[in-house]
Amino acid sequence: MSDVTQGSALQRRSFLKYTGALGLAASITTTLSACSGGPKSTNETGGGGKGGDTTLTAVIGYGNDGSWDPTQTASAFAMAGNHHVYEGLLDTDPITREPYAALATEVPADLNATTWKFTLREGAKWHDGKPVTADDVVFVFDRILDPDTATLAKGFFASWLKEVKKVDDKSVELHLKFPFPDGAARLTLAKIMPKHVFGEAGAWDEAMKGTKVVGSGPYRMTSHQPKTNTTFEAFADYNGPRKAAFKKMNWLTIVDAAARVAKISGASAGAQIADNIPYANIDQLGKGGLTVEGGAGMNNLFLMFNTKHKPFDDVRVRQALHYAIDKEKMVEVALRGHGKPATSFLNEDNPSHRPAKTVYTYDPEKAKKLLKEAGVSGLKIDLMAVNVSWLVDCLPTIKEGWDAIGVETTLEPQETTAVFTKLDQKRDFQVVAAASNPNQFGLDADLIMHYNYGPQNLWSTTYSKWASSSEAKNLFKLMDRATEEADPEKKKQMTQDYIDIVAENAVLYPVVHTELMTAWDPKKLTGVLAQPYPGINLLKAKWAN
């Protein structure tokens, strides 16, 4: 067993190591799964749902040792924790993703305007007791929009947000490049942070490590032990809309599926809620009295091709390999019915979804024909894959399909960080199978598509090496036009049209979209919402009695 390896600096090409592989479901096995306990706080548990001084214990199926810097992170654990610790001007409902006033007093009345004014909540304080000011807001947005600072958040804001200006100590204005109503929901991705804390030298490195966490949210972090657990307690001076229901919370990181299930099940269960529940354990946990619910969203297994490695520069080869996969069988056998074959880059529940013009139904004869047309025979593929448990279960179906059309396939599952370290180092590869879920950032199609495609996007440039092609350059122009389109229906149509190009080229494209399962004890917790992306959100939950 090995642990996540952390580097000393956040460089752009090693970005994924610090952000939890850009939203990929972390599959790193931690030493916790082989141990009976950790530091004393690891073993704190709830006291039968009585509230008061009781500690809520949660089990998170992802590592807590990714970046905790809100402007950088895509770590499932850290993003979930940050939603309880920090606030945006606006935050969003974890399921509907509708924006609500958080640090700001209200959502702008006219989201089609190109200037949004926000007044900060009276009496809002940082966890160190100092008041929240407009300078803090400007400080964070200046970092995000700084052309010389590489942040993940920049990709969510730079295309439409021009600048943020201080009006007075308690109000700011956001100046947009063009009307962009979807930007309101994205403000939850710009967590406001205190300038007097994170303006100090070295503070951003401490934010990344989780050793300096100061927010204005309903909970404050009280301890952080990488690879083991993170603890929180209610912030007494919080006066916002999502007050803490639990005096203390202890979030355990248990990546090993068997250990995670054991922690929440049985008469001696040591936790009240767990995410990332394996499909094989749903019935078992349900019979044991737990509620197990899923959320269907963008969680997906995708294939990514190295377009500079022949013959994967030929679109017919990429298409053939998609047509050769029996996705219905994959859903039935590997996912136990908790998924759907991809009919578009977007999942079927996304508001902008429609089936793409190219849908990769199972058609091995068509696959053979495409390979023949491309002049390819005797192809051998080493399929490098992340070892996320449910994804590994899907790999035999891929191999079976590819072997059947004469493509000799070797499966190479390995730790997520190992896969992306090789990609960051520009090592040669043929095809990668990995997992992704952009829904942890939002639902709007523009955000999701730019997360994976763009002229400066890691996936398009460093990894698939496709960005310089004429097809890619045309795609990026169409994406920019759709971003700037003000009419919602026209924007939706334009998005669907360019997704057709993404589907046809199949450079980085989903095979199946899956459900993510959450389990909790209904005798102890109420108000829990099972979300379709990694992590948990307990801002609406409370003790059942």
CSV table of N, CA and C in Angstrom, one decimal, residues 245-374:
chain,number,residue,atom,x,y,z
A,245,ALA,N,-25.6,22.7,12.7
A,245,ALA,CA,-26.5,21.8,13.5
A,245,ALA,C,-25.7,20.9,14.4
A,246,PHE,N,-24.4,20.8,14.2
A,246,PHE,CA,-23.6,19.8,15.0
A,246,PHE,C,-22.5,20.6,15.7
A,247,LYS,N,-22.4,20.4,17.0
A,247,LYS,CA,-21.4,21.1,17.7
A,247,LYS,C,-20.0,20.7,17.2
A,248,LYS,N,-19.8,19.4,16.9
A,248,LYS,CA,-18.5,18.9,16.4
A,248,LYS,C,-18.7,18.0,15.3
A,249,MET,N,-17.8,17.9,14.4
A,249,MET,CA,-17.8,16.9,13.3
A,249,MET,C,-16.4,16.3,13.1
A,250,ASN,N,-16.4,15.0,12.9
A,250,ASN,CA,-15.1,14.3,12.7
A,250,ASN,C,-15.3,13.6,11.4
A,251,TRP,N,-14.5,14.0,10.3
A,251,TRP,CA,-14.6,13.4,9.0
A,251,TRP,C,-13.4,12.5,8.8
A,252,LEU,N,-13.6,11.2,8.7
A,252,LEU,CA,-12.6,10.2,8.5
A,252,LEU,C,-12.3,10.0,7.0
A,253,THR,N,-11.1,9.9,6.6
A,253,THR,CA,-10.8,9.5,5.2
A,253,THR,C,-10.5,8.0,5.2
A,254,ILE,N,-11.4,7.2,4.5
A,254,ILE,CA,-11.2,5.8,4.4
A,254,ILE,C,-11.4,5.4,2.9
A,255,VAL,N,-10.4,5.3,2.2
A,255,VAL,CA,-10.5,5.1,0.8
A,255,VAL,C,-10.8,3.6,0.4
A,256,ASP,N,-10.3,2.7,1.3
A,256,ASP,CA,-10.6,1.3,1.1
A,256,ASP,C,-12.0,1.0,1.3
A,257,ALA,N,-12.7,0.5,0.3
A,257,ALA,CA,-14.1,0.3,0.3
A,257,ALA,C,-14.6,-0.6,1.4
A,258,ALA,N,-13.9,-1.7,1.7
A,258,ALA,CA,-14.4,-2.7,2.7
A,258,ALA,C,-14.3,-2.0,4.1
A,259,ALA,N,-13.2,-1.3,4.4
A,259,ALA,CA,-13.1,-0.6,5.6
A,259,ALA,C,-14.1,0.5,5.8
A,260,ARG,N,-14.4,1.2,4.7
A,260,ARG,CA,-15.4,2.2,4.8
A,260,ARG,C,-16.8,1.7,5.1
A,261,VAL,N,-17.2,0.6,4.4
A,261,VAL,CA,-18.5,0.0,4.7
A,261,VAL,C,-18.5,-0.6,6.1
A,262,ALA,N,-17.5,-1.2,6.6
A,262,ALA,CA,-17.4,-1.7,8.0
A,262,ALA,C,-17.6,-0.6,9.0
A,263,LYS,N,-17.1,0.6,8.7
A,263,LYS,CA,-17.2,1.7,9.7
A,263,LYS,C,-18.6,2.2,9.9
A,264,ILE,N,-19.4,2.1,8.9
A,264,ILE,CA,-20.8,2.6,9.0
A,264,ILE,C,-21.8,1.5,9.3
A,265,SER,N,-21.5,0.3,9.2
A,265,SER,CA,-22.5,-0.8,9.3
A,265,SER,C,-22.4,-1.6,10.6
A,266,GLY,N,-23.5,-2.3,11.0
A,266,GLY,CA,-23.5,-3.1,12.2
A,266,GLY,C,-23.8,-2.4,13.4
A,267,ALA,N,-24.0,-3.2,14.5
A,267,ALA,CA,-24.4,-2.6,15.8
A,267,ALA,C,-23.4,-1.7,16.4
A,268,SER,N,-22.1,-1.9,16.0
A,268,SER,CA,-21.0,-1.1,16.6
A,268,SER,C,-20.5,0.0,15.6
A,269,ALA,N,-21.4,0.4,14.7
A,269,ALA,CA,-21.0,1.4,13.7
A,269,ALA,C,-20.4,2.6,14.3
A,270,GLY,N,-19.2,3.0,13.7
A,270,GLY,CA,-18.5,4.2,14.3
A,270,GLY,C,-18.8,5.5,13.6
A,271,ALA,N,-19.8,5.5,12.7
A,271,ALA,CA,-20.1,6.7,11.9
A,271,ALA,C,-21.5,6.7,11.6
A,272,GLN,N,-22.1,7.9,11.3
A,272,GLN,CA,-23.5,8.0,11.0
A,272,GLN,C,-23.7,8.2,9.5
A,273,ILE,N,-22.7,8.6,8.7
A,273,ILE,CA,-22.9,8.8,7.3
A,273,ILE,C,-21.6,8.5,6.5
A,274,ALA,N,-21.7,8.0,5.3
A,274,ALA,CA,-20.6,7.7,4.5
A,274,ALA,C,-21.0,7.9,3.0
A,275,ASP,N,-20.0,8.4,2.2
A,275,ASP,CA,-20.2,8.5,0.8
A,275,ASP,C,-19.5,7.4,0.0
A,276,ASN,N,-19.6,7.5,-1.3
A,276,ASN,CA,-18.9,6.5,-2.2
A,276,ASN,C,-19.1,5.1,-1.8
A,277,ILE,N,-20.4,4.7,-1.6
A,277,ILE,CA,-20.8,3.4,-1.2
A,277,ILE,C,-20.7,2.4,-2.4
A,278,PRO,N,-20.0,1.3,-2.3
A,278,PRO,CA,-19.9,0.4,-3.4
A,278,PRO,C,-21.3,-0.2,-3.7
A,279,TYR,N,-21.6,-0.4,-5.0
A,279,TYR,CA,-22.9,-0.9,-5.4
A,279,TYR,C,-23.1,-2.3,-4.8
A,280,ALA,N,-22.1,-3.1,-4.6
A,280,ALA,CA,-22.3,-4.4,-4.1
A,280,ALA,C,-22.8,-4.4,-2.6
A,281,ASN,N,-22.7,-3.3,-1.9
A,281,ASN,CA,-23.0,-3.2,-0.5
A,281,ASN,C,-24.4,-2.5,-0.3
A,282,ILE,N,-25.0,-2.1,-1.3
A,282,ILE,CA,-26.3,-1.3,-1.1
A,282,ILE,C,-27.3,-2.1,-0.4
A,283,ASP,N,-27.6,-3.3,-0.8
A,283,ASP,CA,-28.6,-4.1,-0.2
A,283,ASP,C,-28.3,-4.5,1.2
A,284,GLN,N,-27.0,-4.8,1.5
A,284,GLN,CA,-26.5,-5.2,2.8
A,284,GLN,C,-26.8,-4.0,3.8
A,285,LEU,N,-26.4,-2.8,3.4
A,285,LEU,CA,-26.6,-1.6,4.3
A,285,LEU,C,-28.1,-1.3,4.5
A,286,GLY,N,-28.8,-1.4,3.4
A,286,GLY,CA,-30.3,-1.2,3.5
A,286,GLY,C,-30.9,-2.1,4.5
A,287,LYS,N,-30.6,-3.4,4.4
A,287,LYS,CA,-31.1,-4.4,5.3
A,287,LYS,C,-30.7,-4.1,6.8
A,288,GLY,N,-29.6,-3.5,6.9
A,288,GLY,CA,-29.1,-3.1,8.3
A,288,GLY,C,-29.7,-1.9,8.8
A,289,GLY,N,-30.7,-1.3,8.1
A,289,GLY,CA,-31.4,-0.1,8.7
A,289,GLY,C,-30.9,1.2,8.2
A,290,LEU,N,-29.9,1.2,7.3
A,290,LEU,CA,-29.4,2.5,6.8
A,290,LEU,C,-30.2,2.9,5.5
A,291,THR,N,-30.2,4.2,5.3
A,291,THR,CA,-30.8,4.7,4.1
A,291,THR,C,-29.6,4.8,3.1
A,292,VAL,N,-29.8,4.3,1.9
A,292,VAL,CA,-28.8,4.4,0.9
A,292,VAL,C,-29.4,5.0,-0.4
A,293,GLU,N,-29.0,6.1,-0.8
A,293,GLU,CA,-29.5,6.8,-1.9
A,293,GLU,C,-28.4,7.3,-2.9
A,294,GLY,N,-28.8,7.4,-4.1
A,294,GLY,CA,-27.8,7.7,-5.1
A,294,GLY,C,-28.1,9.0,-5.8
A,295,GLY,N,-27.2,9.6,-6.5
A,295,GLY,CA,-27.3,10.8,-7.3
A,295,GLY,C,-26.7,10.5,-8.6
A,296,ALA,N,-27.5,10.7,-9.7
A,296,ALA,CA,-27.0,10.5,-11.0
A,296,ALA,C,-26.6,11.8,-11.6
A,297,GLY,N,-25.3,11.8,-12.1
A,297,GLY,CA,-24.8,13.1,-12.6
A,297,GLY,C,-23.7,12.8,-13.6
A,298,MET,N,-22.7,13.7,-13.6
A,298,MET,CA,-21.6,13.6,-14.6
A,298,MET,C,-20.5,12.6,-14.2
A,299,ASN,N,-20.7,11.9,-13.1
A,299,ASN,CA,-19.7,10.9,-12.8
A,299,ASN,C,-19.5,9.9,-13.9
A,300,ASN,N,-18.3,9.8,-14.4
A,300,ASN,CA,-18.2,9.0,-15.6
A,300,ASN,C,-16.8,8.3,-15.8
A,301,LEU,N,-16.8,7.2,-16.5
A,301,LEU,CA,-15.6,6.6,-17.0
A,301,LEU,C,-15.4,7.1,-18.4
A,302,PHE,N,-14.2,7.7,-18.6
A,302,PHE,CA,-13.9,8.2,-19.9
A,302,PHE,C,-12.6,7.6,-20.5
A,303,LEU,N,-12.5,7.6,-21.8
A,303,LEU,CA,-11.3,7.2,-22.5
A,303,LEU,C,-10.7,8.4,-23.0
A,304,MET,N,-9.3,8.5,-22.9
A,304,MET,CA,-8.6,9.6,-23.5
A,304,MET,C,-7.5,9.1,-24.3
A,305,PHE,N,-7.4,9.5,-25.6
A,305,PHE,CA,-6.4,9.0,-26.5
A,305,PHE,C,-5.2,10.0,-26.7
A,306,ASN,N,-4.1,9.5,-26.9
A,306,ASN,CA,-2.9,10.3,-27.2
A,306,ASN,C,-2.9,10.4,-28.7
A,307,THR,N,-3.3,11.6,-29.2
A,307,THR,CA,-3.4,11.8,-30.6
A,307,THR,C,-2.1,12.0,-31.3
A,308,LYS,N,-1.0,12.0,-30.6
A,308,LYS,CA,0.3,12.1,-31.2
A,308,LYS,C,0.9,10.7,-31.3
A,309,HIS,N,0.2,9.7,-30.8
A,309,HIS,CA,0.7,8.3,-30.9
A,309,HIS,C,-0.1,7.6,-31.9
A,310,LYS,N,0.5,7.2,-33.1
A,310,LYS,CA,-0.3,6.5,-34.1
A,310,LYS,C,-0.7,5.1,-33.6
A,311,PRO,N,-1.9,4.7,-34.0
A,311,PRO,CA,-2.8,5.2,-35.0
A,311,PRO,C,-3.9,6.0,-34.4
A,312,PHE,N,-3.7,6.5,-33.1
A,312,PHE,CA,-4.8,7.2,-32.4
A,312,PHE,C,-5.0,8.7,-32.9
A,313,ASP,N,-4.1,9.1,-33.9
A,313,ASP,CA,-4.4,10.3,-34.5
A,313,ASP,C,-5.5,10.2,-35.5
A,314,ASP,N,-5.9,9.0,-35.9
A,314,ASP,CA,-6.9,8.8,-36.8
A,314,ASP,C,-8.3,8.6,-36.1
A,315,VAL,N,-9.2,9.5,-36.4
A,315,VAL,CA,-10.5,9.5,-35.7
A,315,VAL,C,-11.2,8.2,-35.8
A,316,ARG,N,-11.0,7.5,-37.0
A,316,ARG,CA,-11.7,6.2,-37.2
A,316,ARG,C,-11.3,5.2,-36.2
A,317,VAL,N,-10.0,5.2,-35.8
A,317,VAL,CA,-9.5,4.3,-34.8
A,317,VAL,C,-10.2,4.6,-33.4
A,318,ARG,N,-10.2,5.8,-33.1
A,318,ARG,CA,-10.8,6.2,-31.8
A,318,ARG,C,-12.3,5.8,-31.7
A,319,GLN,N,-13.0,6.1,-32.8
A,319,GLN,CA,-14.4,5.7,-32.9
A,319,GLN,C,-14.6,4.2,-32.8
A,320,ALA,N,-13.7,3.5,-33.5
A,320,ALA,CA,-13.9,2.0,-33.5
A,320,ALA,C,-13.8,1.4,-32.1
A,321,LEU,N,-12.8,2.0,-31.4
A,321,LEU,CA,-12.7,1.4,-30.0
A,321,LEU,C,-13.8,1.8,-29.1
A,322,HIS,N,-14.5,2.9,-29.4
A,322,HIS,CA,-15.8,3.1,-28.6
A,322,HIS,C,-16.9,2.2,-29.0
A,323,TYR,N,-17.1,2.0,-30.4
A,323,TYR,CA,-18.1,1.1,-30.8
A,323,TYR,C,-17.9,-0.3,-30.4
A,324,ALA,N,-16.7,-0.7,-30.0
A,324,ALA,CA,-16.4,-2.1,-29.7
A,324,ALA,C,-16.8,-2.4,-28.2
A,325,ILE,N,-17.2,-1.4,-27.4
A,325,ILE,CA,-17.4,-1.7,-26.0
A,325,ILE,C,-18.9,-1.9,-25.8
A,326,ASP,N,-19.3,-3.0,-25.2
A,326,ASP,CA,-20.7,-3.3,-24.8
A,326,ASP,C,-21.0,-2.6,-23.5
A,327,LYS,N,-21.5,-1.4,-23.7
A,327,LYS,CA,-21.8,-0.5,-22.5
A,327,LYS,C,-23.0,-1.0,-21.7
A,328,GLU,N,-24.0,-1.6,-22.4
A,328,GLU,CA,-25.1,-2.1,-21.6
A,328,GLU,C,-24.6,-3.2,-20.7
A,329,LYS,N,-23.7,-4.1,-21.2
A,329,LYS,CA,-23.2,-5.1,-20.3
A,329,LYS,C,-22.4,-4.5,-19.2
A,330,MET,N,-21.6,-3.5,-19.5
A,330,MET,CA,-20.8,-2.8,-18.5
A,330,MET,C,-21.7,-2.3,-17.3
A,331,VAL,N,-22.8,-1.7,-17.7
A,331,VAL,CA,-23.8,-1.2,-16.7
A,331,VAL,C,-24.4,-2.3,-15.9
A,332,GLU,N,-24.8,-3.4,-16.6
A,332,GLU,CA,-25.4,-4.5,-15.9
A,332,GLU,C,-24.5,-5.2,-15.0
A,333,VAL,N,-23.3,-5.6,-15.5
A,333,VAL,CA,-22.4,-6.4,-14.7
A,333,VAL,C,-21.5,-5.7,-13.7
A,334,ALA,N,-20.8,-4.7,-14.2
A,334,ALA,CA,-19.9,-3.9,-13.4
A,334,ALA,C,-20.5,-2.9,-12.5
A,335,LEU,N,-21.6,-2.2,-13.0
A,335,LEU,CA,-22.2,-1.2,-12.2
A,335,LEU,C,-23.5,-1.6,-11.6
A,336,ARG,N,-23.9,-2.8,-11.8
A,336,ARG,CA,-25.1,-3.4,-11.2
A,336,ARG,C,-26.3,-2.5,-11.4
A,337,GLY,N,-26.4,-2.0,-12.6
A,337,GLY,CA,-27.5,-1.2,-13.0
A,337,GLY,C,-27.5,0.3,-12.6
A,338,HIS,N,-26.4,0.7,-11.9
A,338,HIS,CA,-26.3,2.1,-11.4
A,338,HIS,C,-25.5,3.0,-12.4
A,339,GLY,N,-26.0,3.0,-13.6
A,339,GLY,CA,-25.4,3.9,-14.6
A,339,GLY,C,-26.1,3.8,-15.9
A,340,LYS,N,-25.6,4.6,-16.9
A,340,LYS,CA,-26.2,4.6,-18.2
A,340,LYS,C,-25.1,4.7,-19.3
A,341,PRO,N,-25.2,4.1,-20.4
A,341,PRO,CA,-24.3,4.3,-21.5
A,341,PRO,C,-24.3,5.8,-21.9
A,342,ALA,N,-23.2,6.4,-22.2
A,342,ALA,CA,-23.1,7.8,-22.6
A,342,ALA,C,-23.8,8.0,-23.9
A,343,THR,N,-24.7,9.0,-24.0
A,343,THR,CA,-25.3,9.3,-25.3
A,343,THR,C,-24.8,10.7,-25.7
A,344,SER,N,-24.0,11.4,-24.8
A,344,SER,CA,-23.5,12.7,-25.1
A,344,SER,C,-22.3,12.9,-24.1
A,345,PHE,N,-21.6,13.9,-24.3
A,345,PHE,CA,-20.6,14.2,-23.2
A,345,PHE,C,-21.3,14.5,-21.9
A,346,LEU,N,-22.4,15.2,-22.0
A,346,LEU,CA,-23.3,15.5,-20.8
A,346,LEU,C,-24.1,14.3,-20.4
A,347,ASN,N,-24.3,14.1,-19.1
A,347,ASN,CA,-25.2,13.0,-18.7
A,347,ASN,C,-26.7,13.4,-19.0
A,348,GLU,N,-27.6,12.4,-19.0
A,348,GLU,CA,-28.9,12.6,-19.5
A,348,GLU,C,-29.8,13.5,-18.6
A,349,ASP,N,-29.4,13.7,-17.4
A,349,ASP,CA,-30.1,14.5,-16.5
A,349,ASP,C,-29.7,16.0,-16.5
A,350,ASN,N,-28.6,16.3,-17.3
A,350,ASN,CA,-28.2,17.7,-17.4
A,350,ASN,C,-29.2,18.5,-18.2
A,351,PRO,N,-29.5,19.7,-17.8
A,351,PRO,CA,-30.5,20.5,-18.5
A,351,PRO,C,-30.2,20.7,-20.0
A,352,SER,N,-28.9,20.7,-20.3
A,352,SER,CA,-28.5,21.0,-21.7
A,352,SER,C,-28.3,19.7,-22.5
A,353,HIS,N,-28.6,18.5,-22.0
A,353,HIS,CA,-28.4,17.3,-22.7
A,353,HIS,C,-29.4,17.1,-23.9
A,354,ARG,N,-28.8,16.6,-25.0
A,354,ARG,CA,-29.6,15.9,-26.0
A,354,ARG,C,-28.6,14.8,-26.6
A,355,PRO,N,-29.1,13.7,-27.1
A,355,PRO,CA,-28.2,12.8,-27.7
A,355,PRO,C,-27.3,13.4,-28.8
A,356,ALA,N,-26.0,13.1,-28.8
A,356,ALA,CA,-25.1,13.7,-29.8
A,356,ALA,C,-25.5,13.0,-31.1
A,357,LYS,N,-25.0,13.6,-32.2
A,357,LYS,CA,-25.2,13.0,-33.5
A,357,LYS,C,-24.5,11.7,-33.7
A,358,THR,N,-23.4,11.6,-32.9
A,358,THR,CA,-22.6,10.3,-32.9
A,358,THR,C,-22.8,9.7,-31.5
A,359,VAL,N,-23.6,8.6,-31.5
A,359,VAL,CA,-23.7,7.8,-30.2
A,359,VAL,C,-23.1,6.5,-30.4
A,360,TYR,N,-22.2,6.1,-29.5
A,360,TYR,CA,-21.4,4.9,-29.7
A,360,TYR,C,-22.1,3.7,-29.1
A,361,THR,N,-23.2,3.2,-29.8
A,361,THR,CA,-23.8,2.0,-29.5
A,361,THR,C,-22.9,0.8,-29.7
A,362,TYR,N,-23.2,-0.3,-29.1
A,362,TYR,CA,-22.3,-1.5,-29.3
A,362,TYR,C,-22.5,-2.0,-30.7
A,363,ASP,N,-21.4,-1.9,-31.5
A,363,ASP,CA,-21.4,-2.3,-32.9
A,363,ASP,C,-20.1,-2.8,-33.3
A,364,PRO,N,-19.7,-4.1,-32.9
A,364,PRO,CA,-18.4,-4.6,-33.3
A,364,PRO,C,-18.1,-4.7,-34.7
A,365,GLU,N,-19.1,-4.9,-35.6
A,365,GLU,CA,-18.9,-5.0,-37.0
A,365,GLU,C,-18.5,-3.6,-37.6
A,366,LYS,N,-19.1,-2.6,-37.1
A,366,LYS,CA,-18.8,-1.2,-37.5
A,366,LYS,C,-17.4,-0.9,-37.0
A,367,ALA,N,-17.0,-1.4,-35.8
A,367,ALA,CA,-15.7,-1.1,-35.3
A,367,ALA,C,-14.6,-1.8,-36.2
A,368,LYS,N,-14.9,-3.0,-36.6
A,368,LYS,CA,-13.9,-3.7,-37.5
A,368,LYS,C,-13.8,-3.0,-38.8
A,369,LYS,N,-14.9,-2.5,-39.3
A,369,LYS,CA,-14.9,-1.8,-40.6
A,369,LYS,C,-14.1,-0.5,-40.5
A,370,LEU,N,-14.3,0.2,-39.4
A,370,LEU,CA,-13.5,1.5,-39.3
A,370,LEU,C,-12.0,1.2,-39.2
A,371,LEU,N,-11.6,0.2,-38.5
A,371,LEU,CA,-10.2,-0.1,-38.4
A,371,LEU,C,-9.7,-0.5,-39.8
A,372,LYS,N,-10.5,-1.3,-40.5
A,372,LYS,CA,-10.0,-1.6,-41.9
A,372,LYS,C,-9.9,-0.4,-42.8
A,373,GLU,N,-10.8,0.5,-42.7
A,373,GLU,CA,-10.7,1.7,-43.5
A,373,GLU,C,-9.5,2.6,-43.1
A,374,ALA,N,-9.1,2.5,-41.8
A,374,ALA,CA,-8.0,3.2,-41.3
A,374,ALA,C,-6.7,2.5,-41.6
